[in-house]
Coordinates of C-alpha atoms in Angstrom, one line a residue:
M1 CA 131.2 198.6 83.0
N2 CA 134.0 197.5 80.7
Q3 CA 133.2 194.0 79.5
Q4 CA 136.1 193.2 77.2
P5 CA 137.5 189.8 78.2
S6 CA 141.1 188.7 78.3
N7 CA 141.8 185.4 76.6
K8 CA 144.9 184.5 78.5
K9 CA 143.4 182.5 81.4
H10 CA 141.0 179.7 81.9
L11 CA 138.0 180.1 84.2
L12 CA 137.7 178.2 87.5
T13 CA 134.3 177.8 89.1
V14 CA 133.4 176.2 92.4
L15 CA 129.9 175.2 93.4
V16 CA 129.2 175.7 97.1
E17 CA 126.6 173.2 98.1
D18 CA 126.3 170.2 100.4
Y19 CA 125.9 166.5 99.7
F20 CA 122.1 166.6 100.6
H21 CA 121.4 169.5 98.1
V22 CA 122.3 167.7 94.9
G23 CA 120.0 166.9 92.1
A24 CA 120.8 163.2 92.4
F25 CA 118.8 163.1 95.7
E26 CA 116.1 165.7 95.0
N27 CA 113.4 163.1 94.9
L28 CA 114.5 161.6 98.2
I29 CA 115.3 164.7 100.3
Q30 CA 112.8 167.4 100.9
Q31 CA 114.1 171.0 101.2
R32 CA 112.2 171.4 104.5
N33 CA 114.5 168.6 106.0
W34 CA 117.8 170.1 105.0
S35 CA 118.5 171.5 108.4
N36 CA 118.3 168.0 109.9
F37 CA 121.4 166.8 108.0
E38 CA 124.9 167.0 109.3
P39 CA 126.3 170.1 107.4
R40 CA 129.7 169.5 105.8
Y41 CA 129.9 172.4 103.3
E42 CA 131.8 174.7 105.7
R43 CA 134.7 172.3 106.2
N44 CA 134.8 171.4 102.5
T45 CA 134.8 175.1 101.5
H46 CA 137.7 175.8 103.8
K47 CA 139.5 172.8 102.3
T48 CA 138.9 174.3 98.9
L49 CA 140.0 177.7 99.9
D50 CA 143.3 176.4 101.3
L51 CA 143.9 174.3 98.2
L52 CA 143.4 177.4 96.0
D53 CA 145.6 179.5 98.2
E54 CA 148.4 176.9 97.8
Y55 CA 148.4 177.5 94.1
G56 CA 147.7 181.2 94.2
T57 CA 144.5 180.7 92.2
K58 CA 141.3 182.7 92.3
A59 CA 137.9 181.3 91.4
T60 CA 134.2 182.1 91.1
F61 CA 132.3 180.6 93.9
F62 CA 128.6 179.9 93.0
V63 CA 126.9 179.9 96.4
L64 CA 123.4 178.7 97.3
G65 CA 121.4 181.5 98.9
W66 CA 120.3 179.0 101.6
I67 CA 123.9 178.5 102.6
A68 CA 124.6 182.3 102.6
E69 CA 121.6 182.8 104.8
Q70 CA 122.7 180.1 107.2
N71 CA 126.4 181.0 107.2
P72 CA 127.1 184.6 106.0
R73 CA 130.5 184.5 107.7
L74 CA 131.6 181.7 105.3
V75 CA 130.6 183.8 102.3
R76 CA 132.5 186.8 103.7
E77 CA 135.6 184.7 104.2
I78 CA 135.5 183.5 100.5
A79 CA 135.3 187.1 99.4
A80 CA 138.0 188.2 101.8
R81 CA 140.4 185.6 100.4
G82 CA 140.0 187.3 97.0
H83 CA 137.4 185.2 95.2
E84 CA 134.3 186.2 93.4
I85 CA 130.9 185.3 94.8
A86 CA 128.1 184.5 92.3
S87 CA 124.6 183.0 92.5
R88 CA 123.6 179.4 92.4
G89 CA 120.0 180.2 93.2
F90 CA 118.5 180.0 96.7
Y91 CA 117.3 176.4 97.0
H92 CA 119.0 174.4 94.2
R93 CA 115.7 174.1 92.4
S94 CA 115.4 172.9 88.8
L95 CA 113.9 175.4 86.3
R96 CA 111.2 172.9 85.6
H97 CA 109.8 173.6 89.1
L98 CA 109.9 177.4 88.6
T99 CA 107.7 179.8 86.7
P100 CA 109.4 182.8 85.1
E101 CA 107.9 184.9 88.0
E102 CA 109.3 182.5 90.6
F103 CA 112.6 182.5 88.8
R104 CA 112.9 186.3 89.0
A105 CA 111.9 186.2 92.7
D106 CA 114.5 183.6 93.4
L107 CA 117.2 185.7 91.7
K108 CA 116.3 188.8 93.7
K109 CA 116.2 186.9 97.0
T110 CA 119.5 185.1 96.4
N111 CA 121.3 188.3 95.3
R112 CA 120.1 190.2 98.4
V113 CA 121.5 187.6 100.8
L114 CA 124.8 187.1 98.9
E115 CA 125.5 190.8 98.5
D116 CA 124.8 191.5 102.2
A117 CA 127.1 188.7 103.2
A118 CA 129.9 189.2 100.7
G119 CA 130.1 192.9 100.1
Q120 CA 130.2 192.3 96.4
K121 CA 127.8 193.0 93.6
I122 CA 126.5 189.7 92.2
I123 CA 127.0 189.6 88.4
G124 CA 127.1 185.9 87.7
Y125 CA 124.6 183.0 87.8
R126 CA 124.7 179.3 87.4
A127 CA 121.5 177.2 87.5
A128 CA 121.0 174.1 89.6
E129 CA 121.0 172.0 86.5
K130 CA 122.7 172.1 83.1
L131 CA 120.5 174.1 80.7
S132 CA 119.7 173.7 77.0
F133 CA 120.1 176.5 74.5
E134 CA 117.0 175.1 72.7
K135 CA 114.7 175.0 75.7
D136 CA 116.0 177.4 78.4
A137 CA 117.2 180.5 76.6
W138 CA 114.3 182.4 78.1
I139 CA 116.3 183.0 81.3
F140 CA 118.6 185.4 79.5
D141 CA 115.9 188.1 79.4
H142 CA 115.4 187.8 83.1
L143 CA 119.1 187.7 84.0
A144 CA 119.7 190.8 81.9
E145 CA 116.8 192.7 83.5
E146 CA 118.1 191.8 86.9
G147 CA 121.5 193.3 86.1
F148 CA 123.6 190.1 85.7
V149 CA 126.7 190.4 83.4
Y150 CA 127.2 186.6 82.7
D151 CA 125.7 183.2 83.0
A152 CA 127.5 179.8 83.2
S153 CA 124.5 177.3 83.0
F154 CA 124.3 176.0 79.5
L155 CA 125.6 172.7 78.1
P156 CA 125.9 172.9 74.3
T157 CA 124.9 169.9 72.2
K158 CA 125.5 168.9 68.6
R159 CA 122.3 170.8 67.7
S160 CA 123.7 174.0 69.1
A161 CA 125.4 176.5 66.9
A162 CA 129.1 176.0 66.7
Q163 CA 129.9 179.4 68.4
K164 CA 127.8 178.4 71.4
R165 CA 130.4 175.9 72.5
F166 CA 132.6 178.8 73.6
A167 CA 132.3 182.0 75.6
H168 CA 130.1 184.4 73.7
Q169 CA 127.7 187.3 74.1
V170 CA 123.9 187.0 74.1
H171 CA 122.1 190.2 73.1
T172 CA 118.6 190.6 74.7
G173 CA 116.5 193.6 75.4
G174 CA 119.2 196.0 74.4
R175 CA 121.7 194.4 76.8
A176 CA 124.6 192.2 76.3
L177 CA 125.1 189.1 78.5
W178 CA 128.1 186.8 78.5
E179 CA 127.5 183.1 78.4
F180 CA 130.3 180.8 79.6
P181 CA 129.0 177.3 78.6
Y182 CA 130.3 174.0 79.9
S183 CA 133.4 173.1 77.9
T184 CA 133.0 170.1 75.5
R185 CA 135.0 168.0 73.1
N186 CA 133.6 167.3 69.6
L187 CA 133.6 163.5 69.0
G188 CA 131.9 163.8 65.7
L189 CA 128.8 162.0 66.8
G190 CA 128.2 164.5 69.6
L191 CA 129.8 166.7 72.2
L192 CA 131.4 165.2 75.3
P193 CA 131.4 167.4 78.4
I194 CA 135.0 167.8 79.7
S195 CA 134.7 170.6 82.1
G196 CA 135.2 168.8 85.4
G197 CA 133.0 167.6 88.3
N198 CA 131.4 164.2 87.6
Y199 CA 133.0 164.0 84.2
F200 CA 136.5 164.1 85.7
R201 CA 135.6 161.4 88.2
Q202 CA 133.6 159.0 86.1
I203 CA 135.6 159.1 82.8
P204 CA 139.2 157.7 82.7
Y205 CA 141.3 160.8 83.5
T206 CA 143.8 159.9 80.8
L207 CA 141.1 160.9 78.3
M208 CA 140.1 164.0 80.2
R209 CA 143.7 165.1 80.5
H210 CA 144.2 164.9 76.8
A211 CA 140.9 166.7 76.1
V212 CA 141.8 169.6 78.3
R213 CA 145.3 169.8 76.9
D214 CA 143.9 169.8 73.3
W215 CA 141.4 172.6 74.2
T216 CA 144.2 174.7 75.5
A217 CA 146.4 174.2 72.4
R218 CA 143.6 174.6 69.9
Y219 CA 141.3 177.4 71.2
D220 CA 141.8 181.0 72.4
E221 CA 138.6 180.9 74.3
P222 CA 138.8 180.0 78.0
F223 CA 138.3 176.5 79.2
V224 CA 135.6 176.5 81.9
M225 CA 136.4 174.1 84.8
Y226 CA 134.2 173.4 87.8
F227 CA 133.9 171.2 90.8
H228 CA 131.6 171.0 93.9
V229 CA 133.1 171.4 97.4
W230 CA 131.5 168.1 98.4
E231 CA 133.6 166.4 95.8
L232 CA 136.6 166.9 98.1
D233 CA 134.8 164.9 100.9
S234 CA 135.2 161.2 100.4
E235 CA 133.9 160.6 104.0
Q236 CA 130.5 162.2 103.5
P237 CA 127.4 160.3 104.7
R238 CA 125.9 157.8 102.3
I239 CA 122.3 158.2 101.2
N240 CA 121.6 154.5 100.8
A241 CA 118.0 155.1 99.6
A242 CA 119.3 156.5 96.3
S243 CA 119.2 154.3 93.2
R244 CA 122.3 152.5 92.2
Y245 CA 122.8 154.9 89.3
N246 CA 122.6 157.9 91.5
R247 CA 124.9 156.4 94.1
I248 CA 127.5 155.8 91.4
R249 CA 127.0 159.2 90.0
H250 CA 127.5 160.9 93.4
Y251 CA 130.0 158.8 95.3
R252 CA 132.2 157.0 92.8
K253 CA 135.9 158.2 92.7
L254 CA 135.4 161.0 95.2
D255 CA 139.0 160.2 96.4
K256 CA 140.2 161.0 92.9
M257 CA 139.0 164.6 92.7
E258 CA 141.6 166.4 94.8
W259 CA 144.6 165.2 92.8
V260 CA 142.8 165.9 89.5
I261 CA 142.3 169.5 90.7
R262 CA 145.9 169.8 91.8
E263 CA 147.2 168.6 88.5
N264 CA 145.1 171.2 86.6
L265 CA 146.0 174.1 88.9
Q266 CA 149.7 173.2 88.4
K267 CA 149.4 173.0 84.6
Y268 CA 147.1 175.9 83.8
S269 CA 146.5 179.5 84.8
F270 CA 142.9 180.1 86.1
C271 CA 141.0 183.1 87.3
D272 CA 137.4 184.0 88.3
A273 CA 134.9 185.3 85.8
A274 CA 134.9 188.9 87.2
E275 CA 138.7 189.1 86.6
F276 CA 138.4 187.6 83.2
L277 CA 135.8 190.3 82.3
G278 CA 137.9 193.0 83.8
L279 CA 135.3 193.8 86.5
K280 CA 137.0 192.6 89.7
D281 CA 137.4 196.1 91.1
E282 CA 133.9 197.2 90.0
I283 CA 131.9 194.5 91.9
K284 CA 133.0 195.7 95.3
I285 CA 130.2 197.4 97.2
Q286 CA 129.7 198.8 100.7
T287 CA 127.1 196.8 102.6
H288 CA 125.9 196.5 106.2
A289 CA 127.4 193.0 106.3
A290 CA 129.8 194.0 109.0
K291 CA 126.9 194.6 111.3
I292 CA 126.0 190.9 111.2
E293 CA 129.2 190.1 112.9
N294 CA 128.0 191.7 116.2
R295 CA 124.4 190.7 116.0
I296 CA 123.1 189.0 119.1
E297 CA 120.5 186.4 118.6
I298 CA 117.8 186.5 121.3
V299 CA 116.0 183.2 121.7
H300 CA 112.7 183.3 123.7
R301 CA 112.3 179.9 125.3
P302 CA 108.9 178.8 126.4
K303 CA 108.3 178.4 130.1
T304 CA 108.3 174.9 131.3
E305 CA 105.7 175.3 134.0
N306 CA 102.4 173.6 133.4
Q307 CA 103.8 171.7 130.4
T308 CA 102.6 168.2 129.8
P309 CA 105.5 165.7 130.2
V310 CA 105.9 163.1 127.4
T311 CA 108.5 160.5 126.8
I312 CA 109.7 159.6 123.3
V313 CA 111.2 156.2 123.0
I314 CA 113.6 155.5 120.1
P315 CA 114.9 151.9 119.7
C316 CA 118.2 151.7 117.9
Y317 CA 120.1 148.9 116.3
N318 CA 123.2 149.6 114.1
E319 CA 122.0 153.1 113.4
E320 CA 125.4 155.0 113.7
A321 CA 125.0 156.5 110.2
A322 CA 121.5 157.9 111.0
L323 CA 122.2 159.5 114.4
G324 CA 123.6 162.8 113.3
Y325 CA 120.4 163.4 111.2
L326 CA 118.3 162.2 114.1
A327 CA 119.9 164.5 116.6
N328 CA 119.3 167.6 114.5
T329 CA 115.7 166.5 113.9
L330 CA 115.0 165.9 117.6
R331 CA 116.2 169.4 118.5
S332 CA 113.5 170.9 116.2
V333 CA 110.9 168.4 117.4
E334 CA 111.6 169.3 121.0
A335 CA 111.3 173.0 120.3
T336 CA 108.0 172.4 118.4
L337 CA 106.5 170.3 121.2
S338 CA 107.6 172.9 123.8
E339 CA 105.8 175.7 121.9
K340 CA 102.6 173.6 122.0
G341 CA 102.8 172.9 125.8
Y342 CA 104.7 169.6 125.9
R343 CA 107.9 168.9 127.8
A344 CA 109.8 166.1 125.9
N345 CA 112.0 163.5 127.5
F346 CA 113.9 160.9 125.4
I347 CA 114.8 157.3 126.0
F348 CA 117.2 155.7 123.5
V349 CA 117.3 151.9 123.7
D350 CA 120.4 150.4 122.0
D351 CA 119.5 146.9 121.1
R352 CA 123.1 145.6 121.5
S353 CA 124.3 147.2 118.3
T354 CA 127.5 145.8 116.7
D355 CA 128.6 149.2 115.3
A356 CA 129.3 152.4 117.2
T357 CA 125.7 153.3 117.8
F358 CA 125.9 153.1 121.6
E359 CA 129.1 155.3 121.7
K360 CA 127.5 157.8 119.3
L361 CA 124.4 158.0 121.4
N362 CA 126.4 158.9 124.4
E363 CA 128.5 161.3 122.5
L364 CA 125.5 163.2 121.1
F365 CA 123.1 163.0 124.1
D366 CA 124.9 162.2 127.3
A367 CA 125.0 165.8 128.5
R368 CA 121.2 166.2 128.1
E369 CA 119.3 166.1 131.4
N370 CA 116.1 164.9 129.6
V371 CA 117.8 162.0 127.8
R372 CA 118.4 158.5 129.0
V373 CA 120.3 155.8 127.1
I374 CA 119.6 152.2 127.9
R375 CA 121.4 149.2 126.4
H376 CA 120.1 145.7 126.1
E377 CA 122.5 142.9 127.2
Q378 CA 121.7 141.0 124.0
N379 CA 119.9 141.8 120.8
Q380 CA 116.1 141.3 121.2
G381 CA 114.3 143.3 118.5
V382 CA 112.5 146.5 117.8
A383 CA 109.3 145.7 119.8
A384 CA 111.4 144.7 122.8
G385 CA 113.2 148.0 122.5
I386 CA 109.9 149.9 122.6
M387 CA 108.7 147.9 125.6
T388 CA 112.0 148.5 127.5
G389 CA 111.6 152.3 126.9
L390 CA 108.0 152.3 127.7
R391 CA 108.5 150.5 131.0
A392 CA 111.4 152.8 131.9
A393 CA 109.3 156.0 131.2
E394 CA 108.1 158.1 134.1
T395 CA 105.3 159.7 132.2
E396 CA 101.9 158.4 131.3
I397 CA 102.2 159.6 127.7
V398 CA 104.8 157.7 125.8
C399 CA 105.6 158.0 122.1
S400 CA 107.7 155.7 119.9
M401 CA 109.4 156.4 116.6
D402 CA 112.0 154.9 114.3
C403 CA 115.6 156.0 114.5
D404 CA 115.6 156.6 110.7
C405 CA 112.8 159.2 110.8
T406 CA 110.8 157.5 108.0
Y407 CA 107.8 159.3 109.6
D408 CA 108.3 163.0 110.3
P409 CA 108.6 163.2 114.1
H410 CA 107.2 166.7 114.0
E411 CA 103.8 165.1 113.5
L412 CA 103.8 164.1 117.2
V413 CA 102.5 167.6 118.0
N414 CA 99.3 166.6 116.0
M415 CA 99.1 163.0 117.3
L416 CA 99.4 163.8 121.0
P417 CA 96.1 165.6 121.4
L418 CA 94.3 162.5 120.0
L419 CA 95.2 160.5 123.1
T420 CA 92.0 161.6 124.9
D421 CA 90.6 160.0 128.1
D422 CA 89.0 157.1 126.2
V423 CA 92.0 156.4 123.8
D424 CA 94.8 153.9 124.6
L425 CA 96.9 154.2 121.4
V426 CA 97.3 156.6 118.5
T427 CA 99.1 155.1 115.6
A428 CA 100.4 156.7 112.4
S429 CA 98.9 155.4 109.2
P430 CA 100.4 155.9 105.7
Y431 CA 97.6 153.9 104.1
H432 CA 94.9 156.1 105.6
K433 CA 93.1 158.0 102.8
R434 CA 94.7 161.2 103.9
G435 CA 98.1 159.6 104.5
G436 CA 100.7 158.8 101.9
V437 CA 104.0 157.1 100.9
R438 CA 107.1 158.5 99.2
N439 CA 109.8 156.6 97.4
V440 CA 108.9 153.3 99.2
P441 CA 109.4 150.3 96.9
G442 CA 106.1 149.0 95.4
W443 CA 106.7 145.4 96.5
R444 CA 107.0 146.4 100.1
L445 CA 103.8 148.4 99.9
F446 CA 102.1 145.4 98.4
L447 CA 103.2 143.1 101.3
S448 CA 102.4 145.7 104.0
K449 CA 98.9 146.4 102.6
G450 CA 98.3 142.7 102.3
A451 CA 99.2 142.2 106.0
S452 CA 96.8 145.1 106.9
F453 CA 94.0 143.4 104.9
L454 CA 94.5 140.2 107.0
Y455 CA 94.7 142.0 110.3
R456 CA 91.4 143.8 109.7
R457 CA 89.8 140.3 109.5
A458 CA 91.5 139.0 112.6
L459 CA 90.9 142.0 114.9
H460 CA 88.0 144.2 116.1
S461 CA 89.7 147.5 115.1
K462 CA 89.3 148.1 111.4
L463 CA 92.5 150.1 110.7
D464 CA 94.4 150.9 107.5
T465 CA 97.8 150.3 109.1
Y466 CA 98.8 147.8 111.9
T467 CA 102.6 147.7 111.8
S468 CA 103.7 151.4 112.2
C469 CA 106.3 152.0 115.0
F470 CA 105.3 155.7 115.1
R471 CA 102.8 155.8 117.9
V472 CA 101.6 157.5 121.0
Y473 CA 100.7 155.2 124.0
R474 CA 98.9 155.4 127.3
R475 CA 101.7 153.8 129.3
S476 CA 99.4 152.1 131.8
S477 CA 97.7 150.2 128.9
F478 CA 101.0 148.6 127.8
A479 CA 103.6 148.5 130.6
G480 CA 102.2 145.2 131.9
M481 CA 101.8 143.6 128.5
K482 CA 103.9 140.4 127.8
L483 CA 104.8 139.9 124.2
E484 CA 105.7 136.6 122.5
E485 CA 107.2 138.4 119.5
K486 CA 110.2 140.8 120.2
G487 CA 111.0 142.0 116.7
F488 CA 109.0 143.7 113.9
L489 CA 106.1 141.3 114.6
G490 CA 105.9 142.5 118.1
V491 CA 104.8 145.9 116.9
A492 CA 101.7 144.3 115.4
E493 CA 101.3 142.1 118.4
M494 CA 101.2 145.1 120.8
L495 CA 98.3 146.5 118.8
G496 CA 96.6 143.2 118.5
R497 CA 96.7 142.4 122.2
L498 CA 95.4 145.9 123.0
D499 CA 92.6 145.4 120.5
L500 CA 91.5 142.0 121.9
D501 CA 91.6 143.4 125.4
G502 CA 89.1 146.1 124.5
G503 CA 91.5 149.0 124.1
R504 CA 90.6 151.9 121.8
I505 CA 92.9 152.7 118.9
V506 CA 92.9 155.9 116.8
E507 CA 94.7 156.3 113.5
Y508 CA 96.5 159.4 112.4
P509 CA 97.2 159.9 108.6
A510 CA 100.9 160.3 108.1
V511 CA 103.5 160.1 105.2
L512 CA 105.9 157.2 105.2
E513 CA 109.2 157.8 103.4
V514 CA 112.1 155.5 102.5
R515 CA 114.9 155.5 105.0
L516 CA 117.9 157.6 103.8
F517 CA 120.7 156.2 105.9
G518 CA 121.7 152.6 106.6
F519 CA 119.6 149.6 105.6
S520 CA 116.4 148.0 106.9
K521 CA 117.0 145.1 109.3
M522 CA 113.8 143.4 108.4
K523 CA 114.1 140.0 106.8
T524 CA 111.3 140.0 104.3
A525 CA 110.5 136.3 103.9
R526 CA 110.8 135.6 107.6
T527 CA 108.6 138.6 108.4
V528 CA 105.9 137.5 105.9
F529 CA 105.6 134.0 107.4
G530 CA 105.9 135.5 110.9
H531 CA 102.8 137.7 110.2
L532 CA 100.8 134.7 109.1
R533 CA 101.8 132.9 112.3
L534 CA 100.8 135.9 114.4
L535 CA 97.5 136.3 112.6
A536 CA 96.7 132.7 113.4
K537 CA 97.5 133.3 117.1
L538 CA 95.4 136.5 117.2
S539 CA 92.5 134.7 115.6
R540 CA 92.6 131.9 118.2
W541 CA 92.8 134.5 121.0
R542 CA 89.8 136.4 119.6
W543 CA 87.5 133.4 119.2
F544 CA 88.6 130.9 121.9
R545 CA 89.6 133.0 124.9
K546 CA 87.4 135.2 127.1
S547 CA 88.0 138.9 126.6
E548 CA 89.6 140.5 129.6
P549 CA 89.9 144.2 130.6
I550 CA 93.2 145.8 130.0
K551 CA 95.7 145.1 132.8
T552 CA 97.2 148.4 134.0
S553 CA 100.5 149.0 135.8
L554 CA 99.5 152.2 137.5
P555 CA 96.8 153.0 140.2
K556 CA 93.5 154.3 138.9
E557 CA 94.2 157.9 139.9
N558 CA 97.2 158.0 137.4
L559 CA 95.3 156.7 134.4
K560 CA 94.0 160.0 133.1
P561 CA 96.3 161.1 130.3
Q562 CA 98.1 164.4 130.7
V563 CA 96.9 166.1 127.5
D564 CA 96.6 169.8 127.0
K565 CA 93.0 170.2 125.9
K566 CA 93.8 173.5 124.2
N567 CA 95.9 171.8 121.6

């Protein structure tokens, strides 16, 4: 291939990924949960394509393999509109999480998916994070061996050789590989990145404008500009669990990005890397991508006969931001339960939300035959919401879960078989020795574990966790129960009353994660004093009242739980 570059144009690179893929949230969002989020990359990519068409500009689109696998038609459209497709890796994983062997496997897997979708040979790569010439140069050997022509992953620093600030060739294993590093400005004390993205949004653009103009006037080498498609989406969902630093890093000045891009497209001439290297015609290949267009997906749905019916109750209060994620999660949960012999019904209880939760619930679920939406006339609290759903259920097996999915609802398939004939309640427990917590603030864990310590002394059941809302109930053991506490405290009261009435409780080890969307409604100080008050009541009930059998709301013949013993 001819690899002699032209110096007359700058390079424009576009990173095709979604808001939940980014490095700022990698400690909060697990890759296995990506499919639960509301995807916005397609609309943002179309917006980008239309913007580039307006200025007649072509760009290199670095696409995640995961996106290409999910949406090959989008990748084909990018290529059909004259742009180059290049690799961003498959899962947006940092090199520090990959061995050299895993890195090679990731390159191969991503290239296969991208080439099948785009009908182009993939010759370019950009890593999920900015790389260092001093620590990460080992990837050049693997890129060259896999047939890549260029890379655009490295951020030069003051310690880097001067020529590494600009497009240059790297010679490895008898092959030449082009490196297009992030463009920087030398401030004397160090190098300031000026190539776009977060730098354009966070740094006053008057300074960035001058830096780009100065580069263009001073250097023959191309200025390398980039942006993410999600940076054109100022309305994207907010991940409130992120640190203040990462929220600023990700969300600040999103509304600024489009006009900055427009200004640069108007002032300067850009092209994609393949055109710059004179390889645009040579990357076109014939693939079987067109066959995907007519592929018919056959879904084998499990038969519903002989399935055990269960009801999942989800109390909601001001959860509008979380409902899109919840809806996607529940589709997967329902399918998983069906595979294991359970037929899921859902009851959403809107606790008189003041936002658009009730309207959103109806929009998302109203057409579903196995879904019922109930609304309280006035706000009562999470325990009241669970009790409303539990009493409205028409099945003996009832589950409850938080709207924010802080426990993975897929664990229900493992919890349900634990509700055997002699068990009244199965409760999730992050403090169990096989459970765990992820990203939950330490002070909250301290308070919660302290409450568990006290409940163990007030009740018969010696559990690790007493306050989880993620549970499986025998409906007949709870439907007649009258609670004094309606909010968060009522969740503990339900368990306490069952315990004192002689009910049997089983713990299931689970992982508790910080909520991603919205904010917790729990008032910490009020809840702490409320637990102390409830503990005093439970202690009095234990020692000064006669134990009574559990009051049931169903005739004896209906008390046997409908549990598939094979599971």
